[in-house]
PDB file of C-alpha atoms in Angstrom:
ATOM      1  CA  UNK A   1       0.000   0.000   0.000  1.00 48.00           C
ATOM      2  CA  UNK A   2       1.592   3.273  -1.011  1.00 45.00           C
ATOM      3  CA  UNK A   3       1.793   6.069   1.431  1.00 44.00           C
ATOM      4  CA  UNK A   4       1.952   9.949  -0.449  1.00 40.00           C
ATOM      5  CA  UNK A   5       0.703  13.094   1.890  1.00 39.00           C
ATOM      6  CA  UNK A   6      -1.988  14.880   0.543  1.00 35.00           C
ATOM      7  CA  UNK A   7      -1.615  18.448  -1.930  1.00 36.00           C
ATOM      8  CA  UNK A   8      -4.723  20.355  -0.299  1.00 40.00           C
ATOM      9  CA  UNK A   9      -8.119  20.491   0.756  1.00 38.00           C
ATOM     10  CA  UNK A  10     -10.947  19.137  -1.712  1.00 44.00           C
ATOM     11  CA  UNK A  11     -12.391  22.241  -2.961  1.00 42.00           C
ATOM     12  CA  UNK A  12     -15.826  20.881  -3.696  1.00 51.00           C
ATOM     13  CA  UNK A  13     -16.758  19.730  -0.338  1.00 61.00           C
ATOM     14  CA  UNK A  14     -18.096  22.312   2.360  1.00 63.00           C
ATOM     15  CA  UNK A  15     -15.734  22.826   5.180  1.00 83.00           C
ATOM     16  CA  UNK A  16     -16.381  22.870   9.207  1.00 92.00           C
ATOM     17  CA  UNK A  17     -14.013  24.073  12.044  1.00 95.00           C
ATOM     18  CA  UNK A  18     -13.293  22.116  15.195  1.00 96.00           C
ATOM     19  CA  UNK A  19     -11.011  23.894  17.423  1.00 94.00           C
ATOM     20  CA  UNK A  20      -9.495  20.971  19.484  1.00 96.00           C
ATOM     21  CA  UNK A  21      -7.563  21.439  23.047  1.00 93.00           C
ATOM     22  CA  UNK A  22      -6.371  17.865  22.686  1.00 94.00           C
ATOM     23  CA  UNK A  23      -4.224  18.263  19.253  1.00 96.00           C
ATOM     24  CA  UNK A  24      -3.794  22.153  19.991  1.00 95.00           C
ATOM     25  CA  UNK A  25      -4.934  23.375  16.584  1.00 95.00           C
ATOM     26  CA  UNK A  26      -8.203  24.116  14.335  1.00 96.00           C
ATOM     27  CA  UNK A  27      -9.070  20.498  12.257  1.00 97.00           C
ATOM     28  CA  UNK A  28     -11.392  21.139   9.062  1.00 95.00           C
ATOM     29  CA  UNK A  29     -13.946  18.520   8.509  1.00 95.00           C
ATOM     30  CA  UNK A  30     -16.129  17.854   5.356  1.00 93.00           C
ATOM     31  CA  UNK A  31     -19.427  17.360   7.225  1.00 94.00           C
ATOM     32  CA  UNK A  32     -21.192  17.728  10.438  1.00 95.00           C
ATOM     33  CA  UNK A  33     -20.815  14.277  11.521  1.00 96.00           C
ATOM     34  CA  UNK A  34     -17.369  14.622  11.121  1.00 97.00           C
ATOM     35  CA  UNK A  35     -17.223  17.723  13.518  1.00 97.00           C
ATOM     36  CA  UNK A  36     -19.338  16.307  15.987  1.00 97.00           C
ATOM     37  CA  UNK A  37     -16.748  13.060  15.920  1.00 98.00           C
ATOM     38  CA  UNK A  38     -13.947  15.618  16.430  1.00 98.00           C
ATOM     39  CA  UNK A  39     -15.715  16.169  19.069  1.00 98.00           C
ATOM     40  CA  UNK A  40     -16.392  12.858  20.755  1.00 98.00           C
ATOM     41  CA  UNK A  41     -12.666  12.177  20.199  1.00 98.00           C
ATOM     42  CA  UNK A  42     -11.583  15.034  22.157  1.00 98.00           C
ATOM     43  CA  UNK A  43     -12.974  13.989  25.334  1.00 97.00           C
ATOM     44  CA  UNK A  44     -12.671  10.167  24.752  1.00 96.00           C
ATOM     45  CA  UNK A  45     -10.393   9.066  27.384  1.00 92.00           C
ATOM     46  CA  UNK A  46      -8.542   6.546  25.471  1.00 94.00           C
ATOM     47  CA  UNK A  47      -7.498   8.552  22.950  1.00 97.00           C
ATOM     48  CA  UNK A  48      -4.331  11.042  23.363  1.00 97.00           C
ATOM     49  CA  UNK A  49      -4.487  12.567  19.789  1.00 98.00           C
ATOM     50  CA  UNK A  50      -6.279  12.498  16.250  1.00 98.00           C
ATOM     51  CA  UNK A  51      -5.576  14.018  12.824  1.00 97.00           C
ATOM     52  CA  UNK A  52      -7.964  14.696   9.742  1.00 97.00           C
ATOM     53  CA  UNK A  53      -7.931  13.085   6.219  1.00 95.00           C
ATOM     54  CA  UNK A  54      -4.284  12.183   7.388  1.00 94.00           C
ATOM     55  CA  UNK A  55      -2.876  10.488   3.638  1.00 92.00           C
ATOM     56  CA  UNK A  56      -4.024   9.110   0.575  1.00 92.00           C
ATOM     57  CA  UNK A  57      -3.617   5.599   0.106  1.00 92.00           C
ATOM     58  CA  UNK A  58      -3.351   3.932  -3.656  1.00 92.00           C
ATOM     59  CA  UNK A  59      -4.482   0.474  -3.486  1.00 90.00           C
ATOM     60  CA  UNK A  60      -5.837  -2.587  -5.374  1.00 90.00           C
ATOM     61  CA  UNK A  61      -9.934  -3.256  -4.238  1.00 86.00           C
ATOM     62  CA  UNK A  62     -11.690  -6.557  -4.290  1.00 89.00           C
ATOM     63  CA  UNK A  63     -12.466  -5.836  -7.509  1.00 90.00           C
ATOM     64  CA  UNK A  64      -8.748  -5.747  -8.682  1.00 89.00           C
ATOM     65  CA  UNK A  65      -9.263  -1.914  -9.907  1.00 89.00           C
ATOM     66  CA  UNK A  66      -6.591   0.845  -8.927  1.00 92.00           C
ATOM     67  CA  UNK A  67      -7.802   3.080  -6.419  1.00 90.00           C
ATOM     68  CA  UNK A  68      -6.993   5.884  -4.019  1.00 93.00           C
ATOM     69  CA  UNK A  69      -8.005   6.105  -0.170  1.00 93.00           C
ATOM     70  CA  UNK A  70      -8.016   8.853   2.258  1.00 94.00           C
ATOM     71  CA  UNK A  71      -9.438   7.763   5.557  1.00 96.00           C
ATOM     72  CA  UNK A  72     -11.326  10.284   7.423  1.00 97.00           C
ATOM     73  CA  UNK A  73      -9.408  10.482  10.632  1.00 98.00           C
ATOM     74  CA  UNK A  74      -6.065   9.206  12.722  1.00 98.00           C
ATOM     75  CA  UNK A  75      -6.114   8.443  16.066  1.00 98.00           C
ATOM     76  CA  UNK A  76      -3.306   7.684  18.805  1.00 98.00           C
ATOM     77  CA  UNK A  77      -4.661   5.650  22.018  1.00 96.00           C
ATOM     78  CA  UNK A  78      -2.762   5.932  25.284  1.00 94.00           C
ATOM     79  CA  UNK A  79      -0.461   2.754  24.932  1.00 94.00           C
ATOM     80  CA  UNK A  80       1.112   4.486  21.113  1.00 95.00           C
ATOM     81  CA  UNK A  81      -1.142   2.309  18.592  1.00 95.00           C
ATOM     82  CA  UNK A  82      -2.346   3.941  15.493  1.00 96.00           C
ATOM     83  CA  UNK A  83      -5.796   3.715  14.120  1.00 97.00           C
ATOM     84  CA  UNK A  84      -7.706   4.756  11.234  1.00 97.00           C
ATOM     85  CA  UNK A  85     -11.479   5.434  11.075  1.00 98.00           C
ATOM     86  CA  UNK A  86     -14.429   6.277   7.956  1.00 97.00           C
ATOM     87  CA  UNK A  87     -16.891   8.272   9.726  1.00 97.00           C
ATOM     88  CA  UNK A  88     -19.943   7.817   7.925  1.00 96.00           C
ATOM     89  CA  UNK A  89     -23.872   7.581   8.709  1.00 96.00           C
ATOM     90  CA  UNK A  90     -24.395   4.215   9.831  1.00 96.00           C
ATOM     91  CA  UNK A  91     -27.549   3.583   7.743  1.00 95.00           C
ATOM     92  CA  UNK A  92     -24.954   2.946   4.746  1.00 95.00           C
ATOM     93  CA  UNK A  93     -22.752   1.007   6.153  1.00 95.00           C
ATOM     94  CA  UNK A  94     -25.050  -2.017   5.787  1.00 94.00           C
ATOM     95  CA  UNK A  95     -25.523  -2.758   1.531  1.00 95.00           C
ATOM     96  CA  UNK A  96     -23.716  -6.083   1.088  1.00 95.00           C
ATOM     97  CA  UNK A  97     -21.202  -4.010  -1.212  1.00 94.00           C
ATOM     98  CA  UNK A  98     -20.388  -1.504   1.543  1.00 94.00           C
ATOM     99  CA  UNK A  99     -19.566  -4.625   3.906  1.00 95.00           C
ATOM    100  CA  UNK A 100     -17.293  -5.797   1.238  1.00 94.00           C
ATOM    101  CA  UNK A 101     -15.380  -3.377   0.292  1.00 93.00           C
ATOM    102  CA  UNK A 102     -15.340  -2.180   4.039  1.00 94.00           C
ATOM    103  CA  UNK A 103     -13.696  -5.851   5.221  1.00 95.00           C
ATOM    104  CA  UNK A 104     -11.651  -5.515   2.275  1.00 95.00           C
ATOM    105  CA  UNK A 105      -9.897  -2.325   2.949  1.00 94.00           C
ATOM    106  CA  UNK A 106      -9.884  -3.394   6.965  1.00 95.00           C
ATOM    107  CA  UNK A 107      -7.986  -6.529   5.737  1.00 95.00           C
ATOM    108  CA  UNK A 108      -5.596  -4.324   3.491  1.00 93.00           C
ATOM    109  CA  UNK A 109      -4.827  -1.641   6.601  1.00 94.00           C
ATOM    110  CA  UNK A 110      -4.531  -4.416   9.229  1.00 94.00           C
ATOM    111  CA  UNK A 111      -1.787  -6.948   7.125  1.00 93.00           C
ATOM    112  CA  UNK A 112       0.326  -4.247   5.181  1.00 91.00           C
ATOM    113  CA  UNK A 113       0.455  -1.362   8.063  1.00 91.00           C
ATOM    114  CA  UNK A 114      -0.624  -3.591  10.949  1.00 93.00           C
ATOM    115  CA  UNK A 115      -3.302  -1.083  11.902  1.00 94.00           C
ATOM    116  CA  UNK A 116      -6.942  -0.962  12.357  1.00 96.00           C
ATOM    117  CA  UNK A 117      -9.489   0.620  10.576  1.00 96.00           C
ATOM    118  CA  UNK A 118     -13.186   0.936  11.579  1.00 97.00           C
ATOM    119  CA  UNK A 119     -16.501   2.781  11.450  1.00 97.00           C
ATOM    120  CA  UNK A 120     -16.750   5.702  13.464  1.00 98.00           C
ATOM    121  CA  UNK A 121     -21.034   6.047  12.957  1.00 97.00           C
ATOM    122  CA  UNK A 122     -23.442   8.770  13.683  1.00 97.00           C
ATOM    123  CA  UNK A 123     -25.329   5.844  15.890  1.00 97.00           C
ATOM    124  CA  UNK A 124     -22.390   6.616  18.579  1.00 98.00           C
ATOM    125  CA  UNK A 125     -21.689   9.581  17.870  1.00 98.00           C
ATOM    126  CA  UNK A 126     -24.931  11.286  18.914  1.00 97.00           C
ATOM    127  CA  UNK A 127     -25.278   8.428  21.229  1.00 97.00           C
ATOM    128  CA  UNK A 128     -28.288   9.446  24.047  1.00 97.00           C
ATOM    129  CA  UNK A 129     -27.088  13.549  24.931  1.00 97.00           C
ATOM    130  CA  UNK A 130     -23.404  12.742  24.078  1.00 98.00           C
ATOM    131  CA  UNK A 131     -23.082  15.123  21.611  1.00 97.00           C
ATOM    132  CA  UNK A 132     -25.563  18.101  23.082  1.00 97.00           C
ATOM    133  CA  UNK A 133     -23.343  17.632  26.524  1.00 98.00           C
ATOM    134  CA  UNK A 134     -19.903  18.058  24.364  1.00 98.00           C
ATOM    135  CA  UNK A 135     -21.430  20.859  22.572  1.00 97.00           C
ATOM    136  CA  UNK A 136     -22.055  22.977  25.916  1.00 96.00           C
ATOM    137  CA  UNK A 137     -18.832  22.289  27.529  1.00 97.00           C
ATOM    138  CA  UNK A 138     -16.915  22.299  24.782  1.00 97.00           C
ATOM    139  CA  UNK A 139     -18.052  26.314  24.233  1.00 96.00           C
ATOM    140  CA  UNK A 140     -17.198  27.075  28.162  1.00 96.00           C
ATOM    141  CA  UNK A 141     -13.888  25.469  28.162  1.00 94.00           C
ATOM    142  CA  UNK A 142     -12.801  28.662  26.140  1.00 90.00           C
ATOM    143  CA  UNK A 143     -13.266  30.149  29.795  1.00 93.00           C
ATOM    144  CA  UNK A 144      -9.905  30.537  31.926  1.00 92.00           C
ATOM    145  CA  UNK A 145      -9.646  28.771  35.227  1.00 95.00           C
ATOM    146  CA  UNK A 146      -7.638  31.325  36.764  1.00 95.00           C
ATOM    147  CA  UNK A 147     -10.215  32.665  39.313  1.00 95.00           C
ATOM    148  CA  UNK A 148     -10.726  28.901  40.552  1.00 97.00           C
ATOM    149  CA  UNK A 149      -8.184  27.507  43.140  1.00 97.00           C
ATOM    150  CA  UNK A 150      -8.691  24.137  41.691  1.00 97.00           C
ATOM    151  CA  UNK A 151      -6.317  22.583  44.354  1.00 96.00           C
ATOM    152  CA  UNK A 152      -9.202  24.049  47.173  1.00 97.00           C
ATOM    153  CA  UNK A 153     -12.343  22.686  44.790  1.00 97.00           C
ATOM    154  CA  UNK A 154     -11.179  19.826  45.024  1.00 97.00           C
ATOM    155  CA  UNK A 155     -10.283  19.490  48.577  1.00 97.00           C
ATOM    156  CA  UNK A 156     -13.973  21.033  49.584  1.00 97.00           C
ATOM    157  CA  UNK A 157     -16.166  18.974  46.959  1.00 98.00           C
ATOM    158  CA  UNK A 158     -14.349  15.838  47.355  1.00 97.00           C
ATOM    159  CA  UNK A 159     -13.675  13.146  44.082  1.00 97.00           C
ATOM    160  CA  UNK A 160     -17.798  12.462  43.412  1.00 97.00           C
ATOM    161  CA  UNK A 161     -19.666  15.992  43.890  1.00 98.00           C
ATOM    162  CA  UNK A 162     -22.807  16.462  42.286  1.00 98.00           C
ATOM    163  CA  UNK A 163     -22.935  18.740  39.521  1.00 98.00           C
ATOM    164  CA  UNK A 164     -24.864  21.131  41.599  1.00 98.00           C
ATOM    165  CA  UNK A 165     -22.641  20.953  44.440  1.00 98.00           C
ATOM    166  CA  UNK A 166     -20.045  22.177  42.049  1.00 98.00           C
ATOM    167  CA  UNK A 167     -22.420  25.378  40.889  1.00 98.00           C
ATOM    168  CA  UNK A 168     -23.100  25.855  44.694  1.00 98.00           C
ATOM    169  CA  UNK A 169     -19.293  26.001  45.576  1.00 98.00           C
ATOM    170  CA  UNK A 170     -18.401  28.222  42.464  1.00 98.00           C
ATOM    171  CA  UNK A 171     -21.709  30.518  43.734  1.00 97.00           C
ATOM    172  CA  UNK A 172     -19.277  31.229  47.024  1.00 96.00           C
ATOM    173  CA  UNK A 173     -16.213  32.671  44.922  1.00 95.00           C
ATOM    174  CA  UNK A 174     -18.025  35.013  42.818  1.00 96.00           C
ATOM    175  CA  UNK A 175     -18.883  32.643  39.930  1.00 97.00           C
ATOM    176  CA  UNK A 176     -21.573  31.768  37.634  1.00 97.00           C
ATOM    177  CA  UNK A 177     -22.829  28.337  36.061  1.00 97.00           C
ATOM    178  CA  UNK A 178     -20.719  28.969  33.422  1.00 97.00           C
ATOM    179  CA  UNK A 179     -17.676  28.324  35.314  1.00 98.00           C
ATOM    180  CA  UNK A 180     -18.720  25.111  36.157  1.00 98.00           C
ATOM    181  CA  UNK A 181     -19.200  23.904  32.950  1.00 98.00           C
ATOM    182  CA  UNK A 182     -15.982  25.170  32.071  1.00 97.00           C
ATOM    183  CA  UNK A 183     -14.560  22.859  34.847  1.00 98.00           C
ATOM    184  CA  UNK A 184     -16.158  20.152  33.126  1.00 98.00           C
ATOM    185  CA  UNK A 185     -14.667  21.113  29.781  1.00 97.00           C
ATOM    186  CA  UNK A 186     -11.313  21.265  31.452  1.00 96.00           C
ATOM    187  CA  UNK A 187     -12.431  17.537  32.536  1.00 95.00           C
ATOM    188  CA  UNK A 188     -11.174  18.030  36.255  1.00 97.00           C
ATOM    189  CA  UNK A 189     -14.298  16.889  36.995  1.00 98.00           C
ATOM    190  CA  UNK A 190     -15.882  13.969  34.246  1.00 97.00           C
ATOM    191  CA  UNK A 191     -19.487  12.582  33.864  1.00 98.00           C
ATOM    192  CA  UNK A 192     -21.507   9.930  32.110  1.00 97.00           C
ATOM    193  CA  UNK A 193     -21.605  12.229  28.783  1.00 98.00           C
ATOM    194  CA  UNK A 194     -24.476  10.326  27.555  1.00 97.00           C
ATOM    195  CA  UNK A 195     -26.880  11.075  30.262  1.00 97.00           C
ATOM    196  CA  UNK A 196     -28.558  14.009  30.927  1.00 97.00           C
ATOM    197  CA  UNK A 197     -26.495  16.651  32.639  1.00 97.00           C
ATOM    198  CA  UNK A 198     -28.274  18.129  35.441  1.00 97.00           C
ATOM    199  CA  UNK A 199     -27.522  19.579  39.549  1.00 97.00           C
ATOM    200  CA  UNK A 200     -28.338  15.290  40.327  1.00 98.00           C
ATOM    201  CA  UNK A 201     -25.486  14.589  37.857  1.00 98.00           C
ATOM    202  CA  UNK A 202     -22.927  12.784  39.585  1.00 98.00           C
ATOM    203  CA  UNK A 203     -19.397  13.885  38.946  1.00 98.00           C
ATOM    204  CA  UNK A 204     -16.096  11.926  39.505  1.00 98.00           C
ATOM    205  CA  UNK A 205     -12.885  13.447  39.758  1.00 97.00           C
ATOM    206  CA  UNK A 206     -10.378  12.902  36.659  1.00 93.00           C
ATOM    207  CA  UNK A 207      -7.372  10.605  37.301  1.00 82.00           C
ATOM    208  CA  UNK A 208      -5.408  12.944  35.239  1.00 62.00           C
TER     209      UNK A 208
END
């Protein structure tokens, strides 16, 4: 499989902006699913770093035609391994010819570069209020800690607050809501991202 970096941007697809914390730079995307699975990758735990439409591949399909290849996104996981995934709706994933050329390029990325490459669907993506909880403290994280002595937060709220415990303390420095969700965008505090976020919302304090 031959590797060759990409020229530039397609120029007849309409492009998004994702300002990501996690790879400390503004990543274009070609849809809003992609954006929104910027987005899910920036607070997914596992995974330290991603890139966008990251090289064009040339290879042989099922089919033996010559082809060319560039997956949607790169990611890094903690432990260093590499993977590759197509974001795409999941509804057409499922045609017997999208299975087959799917399992076919899977089989070419796993035996020549030893990597995986998988679906990354809308099904997950907007997942329960996954993406709607992103969305809102992904726009406060913008928001400085400075005024927050995150060292004392912590020591008065404990490692499982409730969210509205942590809107109660913040209320006794001077600070709005706002604040809060901005210490959930920071992700010193973390939360079941597909559940409703509420003042029950239990929080747990991040290992990192």
């Amino acid at each position: 499989m031959t590797q060759r970096q990409l020229k530039k941007y397609r120029s007849d697809r309409q492009v998004l902006l994702f300002q990501s914390i996690k790879n400390n730079r503004t990543l274009w995307a070609e849809s809003q699913l992609e954006r929104d699975s910027f987005r899910y990758l920036e607070y997914l735990e596992d995974v330290v770093a991603f890139e966008e439409q990251p090289a064009q591949f040339a290879y042989l399909d099922d089919r033996d035609s010559q082809r060319d290849y560039t997956p949607d996104i790169k990611i890094i996981n903690q432990d260093g391994v590499e993977e590759y995934l197509e974001v795409k709706p999941q509804v057409f994933t499922k045609s017997r010819r999208s299975k087959e050329r799917f399992n076919h390029l899977r089989a070419l990325f796993n035996e020549v570069k030893g990597v995986d490459y998988s679906y990354l669907t809308d099904s997950v993506v907007y997942e329960n209020k996954l993406t709607e909880n992103l969305k809102q403290i992904h726009h406060f994280r913008k928001l400085s800690l400075s005024k927050i002595n995150i060292k004392h937060l912590i020591n008065e709220l404990g490692k499982s607050p409730s969210f509205g415990e942590l809107i109660q303390y913040l209320k006794t420095v001077g600070l709005v809501k706002k604040y809060a969700l901005s210490v959930l965008g920071h992700q010193i505090y973390k939360f079941d991202y597909k559940q409703e976020l509420n003042e029950q919302t239990l929080l747990s304090l991040s290992e990192a």
